[in-house]
Short mmCIF file of C-alpha atoms and ligand atoms in Angstrom, two decimals:
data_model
loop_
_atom_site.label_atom_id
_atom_site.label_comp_id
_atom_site.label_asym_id
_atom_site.label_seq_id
_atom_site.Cartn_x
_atom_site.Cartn_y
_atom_site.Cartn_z
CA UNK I 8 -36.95 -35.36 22.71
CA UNK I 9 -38.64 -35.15 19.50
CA UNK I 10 -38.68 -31.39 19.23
CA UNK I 11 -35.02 -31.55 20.50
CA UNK I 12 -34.13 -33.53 17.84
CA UNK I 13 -36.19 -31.29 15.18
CA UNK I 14 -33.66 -28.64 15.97
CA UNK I 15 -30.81 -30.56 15.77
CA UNK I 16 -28.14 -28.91 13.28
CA UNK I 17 -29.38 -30.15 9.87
CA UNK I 18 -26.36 -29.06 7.96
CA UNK I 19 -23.90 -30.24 8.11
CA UNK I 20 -24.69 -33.37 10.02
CA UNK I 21 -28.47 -33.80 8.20
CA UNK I 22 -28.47 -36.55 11.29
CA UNK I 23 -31.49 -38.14 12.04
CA UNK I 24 -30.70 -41.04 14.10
CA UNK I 25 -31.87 -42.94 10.57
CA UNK I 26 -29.87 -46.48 10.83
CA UNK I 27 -28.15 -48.54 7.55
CA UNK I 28 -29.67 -45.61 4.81
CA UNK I 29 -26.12 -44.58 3.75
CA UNK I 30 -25.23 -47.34 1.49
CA UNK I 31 -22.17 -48.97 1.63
CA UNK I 32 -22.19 -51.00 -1.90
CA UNK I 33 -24.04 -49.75 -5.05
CA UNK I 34 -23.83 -52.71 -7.45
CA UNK I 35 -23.97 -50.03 -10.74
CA UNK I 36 -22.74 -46.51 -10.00
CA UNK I 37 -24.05 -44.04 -12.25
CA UNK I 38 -21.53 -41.25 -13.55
CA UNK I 39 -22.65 -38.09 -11.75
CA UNK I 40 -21.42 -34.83 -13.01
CA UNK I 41 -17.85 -33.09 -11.40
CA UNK I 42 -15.98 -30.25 -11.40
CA UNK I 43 -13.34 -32.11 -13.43
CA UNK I 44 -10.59 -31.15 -11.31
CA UNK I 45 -7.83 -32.68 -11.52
CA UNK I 46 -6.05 -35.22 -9.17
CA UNK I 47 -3.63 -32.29 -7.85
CA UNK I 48 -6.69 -30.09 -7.47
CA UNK I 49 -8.31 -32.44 -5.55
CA UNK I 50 -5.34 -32.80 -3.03
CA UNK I 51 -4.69 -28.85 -3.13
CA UNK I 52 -8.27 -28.96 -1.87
CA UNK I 53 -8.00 -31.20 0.72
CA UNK I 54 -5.06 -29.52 2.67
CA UNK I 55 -6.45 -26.30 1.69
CA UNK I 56 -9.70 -27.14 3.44
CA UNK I 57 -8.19 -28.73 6.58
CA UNK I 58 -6.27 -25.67 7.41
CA UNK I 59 -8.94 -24.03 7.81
CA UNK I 60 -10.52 -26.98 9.87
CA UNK I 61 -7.40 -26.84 12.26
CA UNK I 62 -7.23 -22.75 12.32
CA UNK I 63 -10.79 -23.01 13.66
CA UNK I 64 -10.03 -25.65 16.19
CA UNK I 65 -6.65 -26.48 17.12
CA UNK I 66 -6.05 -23.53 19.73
CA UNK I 67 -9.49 -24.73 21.87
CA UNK I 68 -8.64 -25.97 25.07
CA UNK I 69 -9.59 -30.16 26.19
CA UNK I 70 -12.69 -29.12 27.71
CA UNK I 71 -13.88 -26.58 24.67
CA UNK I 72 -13.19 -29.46 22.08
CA UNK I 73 -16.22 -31.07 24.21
CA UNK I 74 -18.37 -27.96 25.22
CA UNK I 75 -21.72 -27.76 26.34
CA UNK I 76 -24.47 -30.10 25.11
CA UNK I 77 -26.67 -28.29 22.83
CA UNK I 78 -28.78 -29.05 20.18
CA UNK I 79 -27.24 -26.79 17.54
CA UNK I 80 -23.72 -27.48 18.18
CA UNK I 81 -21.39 -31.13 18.14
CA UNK I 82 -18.48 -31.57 20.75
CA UNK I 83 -15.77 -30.01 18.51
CA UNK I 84 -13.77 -33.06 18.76
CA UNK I 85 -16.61 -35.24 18.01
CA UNK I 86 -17.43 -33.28 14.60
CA UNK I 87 -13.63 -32.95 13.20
CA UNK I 88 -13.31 -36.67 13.89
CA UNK I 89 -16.68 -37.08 11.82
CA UNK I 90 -14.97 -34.81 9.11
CA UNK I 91 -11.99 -37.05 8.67
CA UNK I 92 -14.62 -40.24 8.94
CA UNK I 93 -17.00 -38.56 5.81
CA UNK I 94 -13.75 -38.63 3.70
CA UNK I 95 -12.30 -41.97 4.40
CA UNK I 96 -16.05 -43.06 4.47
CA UNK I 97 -16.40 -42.11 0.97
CA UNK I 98 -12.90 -42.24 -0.78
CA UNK I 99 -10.92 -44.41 0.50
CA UNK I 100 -13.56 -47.25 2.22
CA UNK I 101 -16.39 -46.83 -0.99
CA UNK I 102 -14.29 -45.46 -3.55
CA UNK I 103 -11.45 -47.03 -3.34
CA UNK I 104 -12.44 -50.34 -1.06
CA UNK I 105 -9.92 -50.07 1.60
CA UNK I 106 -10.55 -51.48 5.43
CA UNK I 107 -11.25 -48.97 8.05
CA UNK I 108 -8.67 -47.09 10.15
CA UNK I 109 -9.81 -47.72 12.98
CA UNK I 110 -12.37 -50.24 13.61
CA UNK I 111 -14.99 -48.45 15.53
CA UNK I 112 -15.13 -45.28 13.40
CA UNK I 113 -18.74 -45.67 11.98
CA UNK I 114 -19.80 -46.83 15.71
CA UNK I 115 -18.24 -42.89 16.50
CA UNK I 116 -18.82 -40.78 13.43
CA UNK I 117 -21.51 -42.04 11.29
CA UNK I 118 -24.06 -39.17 11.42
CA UNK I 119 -26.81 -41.13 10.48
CA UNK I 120 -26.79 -43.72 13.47
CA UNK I 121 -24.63 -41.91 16.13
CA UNK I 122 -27.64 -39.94 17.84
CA UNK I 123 -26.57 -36.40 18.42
CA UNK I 124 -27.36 -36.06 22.11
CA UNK I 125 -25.34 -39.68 22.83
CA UNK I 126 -22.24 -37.83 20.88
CA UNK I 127 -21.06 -36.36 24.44
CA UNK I 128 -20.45 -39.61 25.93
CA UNK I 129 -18.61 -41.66 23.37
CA UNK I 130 -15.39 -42.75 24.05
CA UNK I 131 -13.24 -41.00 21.19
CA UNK I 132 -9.96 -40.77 20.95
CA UNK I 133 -8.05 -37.69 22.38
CA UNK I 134 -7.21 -34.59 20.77
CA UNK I 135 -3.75 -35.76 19.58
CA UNK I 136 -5.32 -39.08 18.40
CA UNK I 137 -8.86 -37.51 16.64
CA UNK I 138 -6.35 -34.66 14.52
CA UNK I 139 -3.98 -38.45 14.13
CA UNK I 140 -6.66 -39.90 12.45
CA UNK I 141 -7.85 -36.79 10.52
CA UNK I 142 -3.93 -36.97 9.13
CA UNK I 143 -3.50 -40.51 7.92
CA UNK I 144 -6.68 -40.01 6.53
CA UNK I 145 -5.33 -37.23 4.71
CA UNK I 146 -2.58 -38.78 3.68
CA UNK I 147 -3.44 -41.93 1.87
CA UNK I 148 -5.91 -39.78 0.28
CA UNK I 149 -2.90 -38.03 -0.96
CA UNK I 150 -1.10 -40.74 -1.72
CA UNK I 151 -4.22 -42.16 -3.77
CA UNK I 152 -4.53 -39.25 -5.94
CA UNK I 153 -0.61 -39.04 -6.67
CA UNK I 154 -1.83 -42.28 -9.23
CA UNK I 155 -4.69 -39.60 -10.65
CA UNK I 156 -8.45 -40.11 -10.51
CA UNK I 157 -11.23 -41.50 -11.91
CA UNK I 158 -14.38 -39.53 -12.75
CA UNK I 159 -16.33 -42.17 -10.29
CA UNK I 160 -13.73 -41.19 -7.51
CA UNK I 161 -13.88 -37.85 -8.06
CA UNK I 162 -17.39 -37.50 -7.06
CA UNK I 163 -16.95 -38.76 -4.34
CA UNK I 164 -13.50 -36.55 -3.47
CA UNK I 165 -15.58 -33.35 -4.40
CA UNK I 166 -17.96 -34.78 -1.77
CA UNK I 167 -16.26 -35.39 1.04
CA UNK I 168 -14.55 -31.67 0.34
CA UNK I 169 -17.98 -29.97 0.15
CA UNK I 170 -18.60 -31.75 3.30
CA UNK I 171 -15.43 -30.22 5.24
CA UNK I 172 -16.61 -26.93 3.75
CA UNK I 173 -19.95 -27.42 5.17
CA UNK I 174 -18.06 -27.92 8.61
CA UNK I 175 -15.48 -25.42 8.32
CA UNK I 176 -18.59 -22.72 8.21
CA UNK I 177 -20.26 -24.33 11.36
CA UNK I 178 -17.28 -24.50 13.43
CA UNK I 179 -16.91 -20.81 12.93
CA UNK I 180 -20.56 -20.04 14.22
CA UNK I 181 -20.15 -22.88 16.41
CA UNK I 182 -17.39 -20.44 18.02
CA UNK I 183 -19.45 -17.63 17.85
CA UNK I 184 -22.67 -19.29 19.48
CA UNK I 185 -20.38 -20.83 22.45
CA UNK I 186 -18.56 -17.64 22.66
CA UNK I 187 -15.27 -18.90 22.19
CA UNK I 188 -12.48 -16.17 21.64
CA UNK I 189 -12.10 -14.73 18.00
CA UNK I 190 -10.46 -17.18 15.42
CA UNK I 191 -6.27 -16.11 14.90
CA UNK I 192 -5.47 -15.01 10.97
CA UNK I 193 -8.69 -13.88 10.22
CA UNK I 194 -8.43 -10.73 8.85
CA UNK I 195 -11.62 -8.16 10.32
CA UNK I 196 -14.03 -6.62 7.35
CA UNK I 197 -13.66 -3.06 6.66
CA UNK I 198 -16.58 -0.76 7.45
CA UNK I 199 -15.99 2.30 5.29
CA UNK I 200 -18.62 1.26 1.85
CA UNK I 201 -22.05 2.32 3.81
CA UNK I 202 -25.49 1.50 2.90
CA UNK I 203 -26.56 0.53 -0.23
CA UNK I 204 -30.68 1.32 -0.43
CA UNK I 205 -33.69 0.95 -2.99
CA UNK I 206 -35.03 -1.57 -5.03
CA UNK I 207 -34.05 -2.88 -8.76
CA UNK I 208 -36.89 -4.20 -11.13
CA UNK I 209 -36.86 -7.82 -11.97
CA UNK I 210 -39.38 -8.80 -15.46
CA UNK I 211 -41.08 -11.84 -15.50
CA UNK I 212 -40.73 -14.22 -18.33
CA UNK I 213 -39.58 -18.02 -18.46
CA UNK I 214 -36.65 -18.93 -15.83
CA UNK I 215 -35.04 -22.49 -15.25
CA UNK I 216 -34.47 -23.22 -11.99
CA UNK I 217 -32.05 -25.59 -10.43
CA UNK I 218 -28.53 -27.03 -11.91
CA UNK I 219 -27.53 -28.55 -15.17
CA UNK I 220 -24.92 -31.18 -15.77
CA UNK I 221 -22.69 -28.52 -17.32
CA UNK I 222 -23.05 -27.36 -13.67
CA UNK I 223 -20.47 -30.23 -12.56
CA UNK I 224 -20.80 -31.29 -8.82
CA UNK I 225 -24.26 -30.73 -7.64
CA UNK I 226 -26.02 -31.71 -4.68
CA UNK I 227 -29.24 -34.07 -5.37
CA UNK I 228 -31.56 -31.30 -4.05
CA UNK I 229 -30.32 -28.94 -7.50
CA UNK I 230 -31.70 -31.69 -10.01
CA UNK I 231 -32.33 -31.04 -12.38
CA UNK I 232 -33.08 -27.56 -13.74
CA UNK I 233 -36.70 -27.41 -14.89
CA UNK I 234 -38.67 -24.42 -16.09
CA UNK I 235 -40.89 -22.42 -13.95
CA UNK I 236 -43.10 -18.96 -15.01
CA UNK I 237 -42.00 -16.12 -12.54
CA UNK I 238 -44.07 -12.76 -12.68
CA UNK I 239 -42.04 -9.28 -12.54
CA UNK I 240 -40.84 -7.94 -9.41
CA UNK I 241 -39.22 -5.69 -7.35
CA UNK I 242 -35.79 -6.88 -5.01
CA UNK I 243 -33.82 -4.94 -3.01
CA UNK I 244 -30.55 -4.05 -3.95
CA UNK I 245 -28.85 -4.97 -1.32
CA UNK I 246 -29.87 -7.41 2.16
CA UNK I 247 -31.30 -5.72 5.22
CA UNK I 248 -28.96 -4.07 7.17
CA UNK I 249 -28.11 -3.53 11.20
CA UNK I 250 -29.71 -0.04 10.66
CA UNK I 251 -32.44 -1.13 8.87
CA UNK I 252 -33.29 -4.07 11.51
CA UNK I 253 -32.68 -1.51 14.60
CA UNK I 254 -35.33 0.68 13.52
CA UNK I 255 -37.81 -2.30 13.80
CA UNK I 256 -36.56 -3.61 17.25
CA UNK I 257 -36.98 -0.12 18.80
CA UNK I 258 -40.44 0.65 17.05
CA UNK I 259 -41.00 -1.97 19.93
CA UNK I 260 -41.82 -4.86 16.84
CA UNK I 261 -40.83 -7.79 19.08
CA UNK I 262 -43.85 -7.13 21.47
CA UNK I 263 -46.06 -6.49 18.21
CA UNK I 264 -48.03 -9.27 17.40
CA UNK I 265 -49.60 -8.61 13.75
CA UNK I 266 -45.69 -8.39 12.85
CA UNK I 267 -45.06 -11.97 13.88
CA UNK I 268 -47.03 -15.65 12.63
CA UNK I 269 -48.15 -17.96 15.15
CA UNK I 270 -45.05 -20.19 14.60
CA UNK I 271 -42.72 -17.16 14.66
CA UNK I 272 -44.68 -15.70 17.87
CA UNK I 273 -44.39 -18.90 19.49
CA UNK I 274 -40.54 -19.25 18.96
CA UNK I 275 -40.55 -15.45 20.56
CA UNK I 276 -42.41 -15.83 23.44
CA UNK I 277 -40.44 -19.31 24.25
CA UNK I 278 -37.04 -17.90 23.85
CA UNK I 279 -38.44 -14.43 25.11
CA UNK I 280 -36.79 -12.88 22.30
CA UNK I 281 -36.79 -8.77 21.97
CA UNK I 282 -33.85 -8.33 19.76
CA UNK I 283 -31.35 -10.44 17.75
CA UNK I 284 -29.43 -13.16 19.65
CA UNK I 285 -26.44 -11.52 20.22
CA UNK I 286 -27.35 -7.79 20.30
CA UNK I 287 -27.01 -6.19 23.78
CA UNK I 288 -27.65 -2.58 23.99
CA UNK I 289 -28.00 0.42 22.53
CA UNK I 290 -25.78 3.28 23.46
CA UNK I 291 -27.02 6.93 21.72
CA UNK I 292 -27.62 5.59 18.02
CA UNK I 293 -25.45 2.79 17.88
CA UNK I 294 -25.59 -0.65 19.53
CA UNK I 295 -23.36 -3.47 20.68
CA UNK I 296 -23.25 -7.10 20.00
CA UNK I 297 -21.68 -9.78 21.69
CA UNK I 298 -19.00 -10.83 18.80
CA UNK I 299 -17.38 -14.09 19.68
CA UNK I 300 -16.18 -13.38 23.70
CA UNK I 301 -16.40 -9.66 23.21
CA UNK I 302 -18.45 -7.07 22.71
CA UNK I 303 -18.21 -4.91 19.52
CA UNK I 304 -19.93 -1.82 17.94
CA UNK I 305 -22.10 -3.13 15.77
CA UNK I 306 -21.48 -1.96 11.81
CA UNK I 307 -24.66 0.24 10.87
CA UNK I 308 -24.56 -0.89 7.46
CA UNK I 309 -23.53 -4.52 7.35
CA UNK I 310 -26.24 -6.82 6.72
CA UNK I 311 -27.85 -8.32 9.70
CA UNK I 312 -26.80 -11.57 10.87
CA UNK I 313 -27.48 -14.75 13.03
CA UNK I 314 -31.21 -13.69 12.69
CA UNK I 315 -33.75 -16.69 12.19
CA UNK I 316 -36.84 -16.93 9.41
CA UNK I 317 -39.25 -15.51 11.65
CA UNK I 318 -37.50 -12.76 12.32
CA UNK I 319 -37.38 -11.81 8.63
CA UNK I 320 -40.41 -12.69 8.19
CA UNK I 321 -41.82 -10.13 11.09
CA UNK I 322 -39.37 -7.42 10.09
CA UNK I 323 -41.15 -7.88 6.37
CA UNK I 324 -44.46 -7.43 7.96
CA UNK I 325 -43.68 -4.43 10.31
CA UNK I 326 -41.69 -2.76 6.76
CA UNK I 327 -44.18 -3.93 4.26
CA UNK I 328 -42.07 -6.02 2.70
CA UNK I 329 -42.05 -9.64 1.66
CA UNK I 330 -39.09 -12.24 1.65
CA UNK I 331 -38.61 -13.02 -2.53
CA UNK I 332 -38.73 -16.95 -3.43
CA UNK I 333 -35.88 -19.01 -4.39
CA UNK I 334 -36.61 -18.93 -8.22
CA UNK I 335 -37.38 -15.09 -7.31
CA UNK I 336 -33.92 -14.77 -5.57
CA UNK I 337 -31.79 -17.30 -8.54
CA UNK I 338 -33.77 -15.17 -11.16
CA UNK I 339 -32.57 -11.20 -9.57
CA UNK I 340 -29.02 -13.48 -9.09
CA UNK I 341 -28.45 -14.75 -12.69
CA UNK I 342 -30.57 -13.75 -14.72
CA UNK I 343 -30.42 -10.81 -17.76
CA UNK I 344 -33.40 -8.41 -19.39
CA UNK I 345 -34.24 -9.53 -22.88
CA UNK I 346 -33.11 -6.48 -25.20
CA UNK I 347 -36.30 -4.75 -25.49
CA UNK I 348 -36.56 -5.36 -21.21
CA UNK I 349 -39.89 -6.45 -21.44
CA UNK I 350 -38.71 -9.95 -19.60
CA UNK I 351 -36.49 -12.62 -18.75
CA UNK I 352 -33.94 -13.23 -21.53
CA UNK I 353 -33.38 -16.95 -22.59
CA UNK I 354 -29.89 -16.47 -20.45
CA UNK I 355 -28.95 -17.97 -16.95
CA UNK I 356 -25.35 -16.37 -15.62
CA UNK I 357 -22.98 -18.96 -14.16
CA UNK I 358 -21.96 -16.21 -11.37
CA UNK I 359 -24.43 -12.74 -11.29
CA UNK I 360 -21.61 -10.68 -12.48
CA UNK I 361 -20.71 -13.56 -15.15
CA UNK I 362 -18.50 -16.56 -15.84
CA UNK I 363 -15.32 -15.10 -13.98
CA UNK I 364 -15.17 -17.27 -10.82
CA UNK I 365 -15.04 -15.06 -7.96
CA UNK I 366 -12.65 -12.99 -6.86
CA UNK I 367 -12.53 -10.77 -3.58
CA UNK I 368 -13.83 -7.80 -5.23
CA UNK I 369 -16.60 -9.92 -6.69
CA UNK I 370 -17.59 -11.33 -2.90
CA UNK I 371 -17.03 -11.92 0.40
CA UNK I 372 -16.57 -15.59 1.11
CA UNK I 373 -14.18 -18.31 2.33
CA UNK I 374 -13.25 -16.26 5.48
CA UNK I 375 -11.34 -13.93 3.05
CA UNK I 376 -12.43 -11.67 6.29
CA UNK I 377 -13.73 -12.38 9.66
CA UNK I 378 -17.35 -10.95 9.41
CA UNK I 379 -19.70 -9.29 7.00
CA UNK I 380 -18.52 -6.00 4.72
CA UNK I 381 -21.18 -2.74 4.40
CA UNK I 382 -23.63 -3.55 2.18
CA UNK I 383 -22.04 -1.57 -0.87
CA UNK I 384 -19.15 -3.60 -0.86
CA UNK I 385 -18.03 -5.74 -3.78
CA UNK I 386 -19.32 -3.47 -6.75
CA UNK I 387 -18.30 -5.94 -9.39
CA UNK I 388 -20.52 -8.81 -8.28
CA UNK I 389 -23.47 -6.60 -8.78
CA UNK I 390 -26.11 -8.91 -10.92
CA UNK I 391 -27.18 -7.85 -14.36
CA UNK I 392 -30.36 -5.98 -12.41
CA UNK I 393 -28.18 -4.53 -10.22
CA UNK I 394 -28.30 -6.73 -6.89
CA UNK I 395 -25.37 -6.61 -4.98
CA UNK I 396 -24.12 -9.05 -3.06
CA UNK I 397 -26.35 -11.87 -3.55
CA UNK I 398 -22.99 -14.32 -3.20
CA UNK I 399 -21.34 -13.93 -0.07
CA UNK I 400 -21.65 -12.16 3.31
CA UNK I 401 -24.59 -13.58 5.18
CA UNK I 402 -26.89 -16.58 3.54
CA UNK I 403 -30.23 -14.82 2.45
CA UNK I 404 -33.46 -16.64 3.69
CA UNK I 405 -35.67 -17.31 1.03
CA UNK I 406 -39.58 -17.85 1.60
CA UNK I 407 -39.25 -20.82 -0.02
CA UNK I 408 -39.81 -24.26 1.65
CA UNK I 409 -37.19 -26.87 1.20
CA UNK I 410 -39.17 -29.25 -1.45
CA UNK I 411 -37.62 -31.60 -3.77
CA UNK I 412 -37.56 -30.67 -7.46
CA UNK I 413 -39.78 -32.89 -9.20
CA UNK I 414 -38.32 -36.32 -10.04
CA UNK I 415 -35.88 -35.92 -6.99
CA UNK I 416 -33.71 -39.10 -6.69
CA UNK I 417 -31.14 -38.94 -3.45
CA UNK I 418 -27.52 -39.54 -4.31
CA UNK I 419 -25.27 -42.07 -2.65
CA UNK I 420 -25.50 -39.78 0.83
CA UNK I 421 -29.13 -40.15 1.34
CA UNK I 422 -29.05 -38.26 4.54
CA UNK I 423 -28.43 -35.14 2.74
CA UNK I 424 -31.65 -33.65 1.46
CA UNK I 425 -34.01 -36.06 2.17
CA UNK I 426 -34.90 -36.41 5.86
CA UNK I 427 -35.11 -32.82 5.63
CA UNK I 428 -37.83 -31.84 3.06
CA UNK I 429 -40.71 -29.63 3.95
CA UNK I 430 -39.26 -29.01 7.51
CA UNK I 431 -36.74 -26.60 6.63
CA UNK I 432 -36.54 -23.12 4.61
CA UNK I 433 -34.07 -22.58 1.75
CA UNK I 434 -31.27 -20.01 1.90
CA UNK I 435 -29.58 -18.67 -0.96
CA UNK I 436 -25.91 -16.97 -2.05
CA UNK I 437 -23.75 -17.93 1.10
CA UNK I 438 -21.74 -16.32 3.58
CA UNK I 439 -18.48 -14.87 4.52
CA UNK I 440 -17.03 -18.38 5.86
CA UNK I 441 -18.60 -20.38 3.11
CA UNK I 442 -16.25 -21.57 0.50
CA UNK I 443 -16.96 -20.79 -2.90
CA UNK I 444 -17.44 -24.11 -3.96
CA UNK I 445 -21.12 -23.56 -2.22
CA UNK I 446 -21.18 -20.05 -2.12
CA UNK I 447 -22.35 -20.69 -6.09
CA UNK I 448 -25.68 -19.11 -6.55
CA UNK I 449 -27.40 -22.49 -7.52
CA UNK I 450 -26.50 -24.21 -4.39
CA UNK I 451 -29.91 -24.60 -1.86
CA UNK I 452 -28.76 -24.52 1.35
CA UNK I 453 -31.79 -25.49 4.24
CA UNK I 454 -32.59 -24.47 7.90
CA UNK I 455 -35.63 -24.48 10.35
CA UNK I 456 -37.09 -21.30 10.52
CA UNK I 457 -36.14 -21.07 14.60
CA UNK I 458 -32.02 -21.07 13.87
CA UNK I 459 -30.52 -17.84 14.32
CA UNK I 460 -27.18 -19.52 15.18
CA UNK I 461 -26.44 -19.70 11.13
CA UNK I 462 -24.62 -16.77 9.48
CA UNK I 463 -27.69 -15.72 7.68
CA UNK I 464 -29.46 -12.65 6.95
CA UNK I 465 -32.19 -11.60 4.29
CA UNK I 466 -33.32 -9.18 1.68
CA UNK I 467 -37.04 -8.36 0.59
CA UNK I 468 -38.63 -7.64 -2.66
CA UNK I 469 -41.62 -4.59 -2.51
CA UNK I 470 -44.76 -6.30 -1.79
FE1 LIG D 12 -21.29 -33.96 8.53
#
């Protein structure tokens, strides 16, 4: 039960079974940094968001809202209930101190007390009245911000949107783990940009890591940017790719031990891994994947995907490679060569190509398309050294533990970063269903090293 509950899906839920740590009253409630969006943004958000939710949910049938019970996955209509609960939660109940909905929802949808394995066997409301609830919620959220918004409130708004973001992107693994037929108007990547190979050359120098205030909304785990020394280096320009990883799996490097350490060999020989999750077979020089309920060709040259830690970390090994470090990876993202190139200038990008927020030529993200592009995709969101990619198409696993910076405090959701320190590694840059409002190269996203459920992939630096 223990190790069951170690592998339970950290993001979004970050559950723990913890009791009474999310706090209900703060008697003085610091100002933390926002966006500063305004009121209509916020709602234009909010609907925006929850048509994704209900484009990744509302054709399942009554007994795939509940699905198996596994420890990566919620019943669907468990976790869209809990998505509607995190924004009346923190709006409308803390926020804006109005009663509940509906009197049992924290008995149903707290995270932090409603166990994950006991989440099957709760008597929620049916689909018409879990998608009910989801709407009034909605709506008197609406109806709040038609009076505008106060910089408290909008925290907390910014929150709760971050958080349906955070369960938009696991609903569409979730579909691809339970094998659950291919999402409707998703649009499929296009495979025509090909590989993208070598390395670019990183100078050391001085490099701040972590978020600002000018940043707006940040997670607790991103304060506060402090200074660290990183020593020059070489990253790839682009993430590993499906050719790249085949080359190790048939070189036989799943039966290799000196590729693999003893954590990642023991994950191996339990799951008797030999290839990524979903791969099936190869046919000539290609091979096929199980993509949602089919099976598909996989792309040559799009990053690899739903690969865990110690998979990267063996391919590495096998390639004589190394996985960079998060300062490593946020340095090659944002930073710029002082003129002379000798090292780091005193400069830290907001995006890697610059201030512009993103656009689709910049990145793939926020399911502008159902699956990762060719690595030499999205030219224009090449960093100042020449990295590609580093926002969007498949989270990049860092070898960086998930530690707090120092003089971590948690924010009002304490069940965000903290239960999960030193347990999990960091991933950088997100993926093609992440929203860009945490697709931003500063935000630290965390996993145990066995999940190869995520939409995550990796690129290496020359050792
Ligand atoms: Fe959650």
């Amino acid at each position: 039960m223990r190790v069951q509950r170690a592998v339970v899906v950290p993001l979004p839920d970050r559950d723990d079974g913890r009791p009474g740590v999310i706090r209900t009253i703060l008697m003085i409630e610091p100002l933390r940094p926002t966006s500063g969006a305004t009121a209509d943004d916020l709602a234009h958000q909010l609907h925006e968001i929850r048509g994704r939710t209900r484009q990744l949910t509302e054709d399942l049938s009554t007994d795939q809202l509940m699905g198996p019970m596994l420890p990566i996955v919620n019943p669907v209509l468990w976790e869209i209930g809990h998505v509607g609960w995190f924004h009346e939660y923190w709006t409308l109940r803390h926020a804006h101190g109005e009663a509940p909905l509906i009197e049992r929802a924290d008995r149903l949808w707290n995270s932090s007390t409603v166990a994950h394995d006991t989440r099957w066997d709760l008597d929620l409301p049916d689909r018409n009245g879990v998608f009910g609830y989801m709407s009034d919620v909605l709506n008197r959220q609406t109806d709040r911000l038609g009076g505008g918004v106060s910089e408290s409130a909008r925290y907390f708004y910014e929150l709760g949107i971050r958080h349906e973001d955070m369960h938009v992107e696991a609903l569409a693994y979730m579909r691809q783990t339970l094998g659950y037929r291919r999402p409707d108007g998703l649009s499929d990547a296009g495979r025509t940009a090909g590989p993208w190979p070598g390395d670019v050359s990183v100078p050391g120098g001085r490099w701040r890591l972590g978020s600002t205030p000018a940043d707006g909304f940040v997670f607790d785990n991103e304060k506060w940017a402090h200074e660290i020394t990183v020593a020059p280096f070489r990253i790839a320009a682009a993430p590993v790719t499906n050719a790249e990883f085949a080359a190790f799996v048939e070189a036989g490097g799943y039966r290799v031990r000196e590729f693999w350490s003893s954590h990642g060999w023991a994950w191996r020989e339990r799951v008797g891994a030999d290839r990524p999750v979903y791969w099936q077979q190869r046919d000539g020089d290609r091979w096929t994947w199980r993509r949602y309920a089919e099976v598909d060709e996989l792309a040559p040259h799009a990053p690899v995907m739903f690969v865990n830690w110690y998979e990267a970390e063996a391919w590495c090994r096998w390639a004589k490679r190394r996985l960079p470090t998060e300062a490593e990876w946020e340095a090659a993202a944002l930073g710029e060569p002082a003129p002379d190139g000798s090292r780091l200038a005193d400069v830290k990008r907001r995006w890697p190509w610059g201030d512009a927020p993103p656009t689709r030529e910049h990145a793939n993200i926020g399911l502008a398309h159902n699956g990762p592009l060719d690595v030499a995709a999205c030219a224009a969101g090449d960093s100042a050294f020449g990295c590609r990619q580093m926002i969007g198409n498949v989270w990049e696993w860092t070898a960086s533990d998930f530690v707090p910076f120092a003089g971590f405090a948690a924010d009002p959701y304490e069940d965000y970063s903290q239960p999960w320190f030193n347990t999990r590694k960091v991933l950088r840059g997100g993926a093609w269903a992440t929203s860009a409002r945490l697709a931003n190269p500063r935000y630290r996203n965390f996993f145990t090293p066995d999940r190869n459920d995520v939409i995550a992939g990796f690129r290496t630096c020359a050792l």
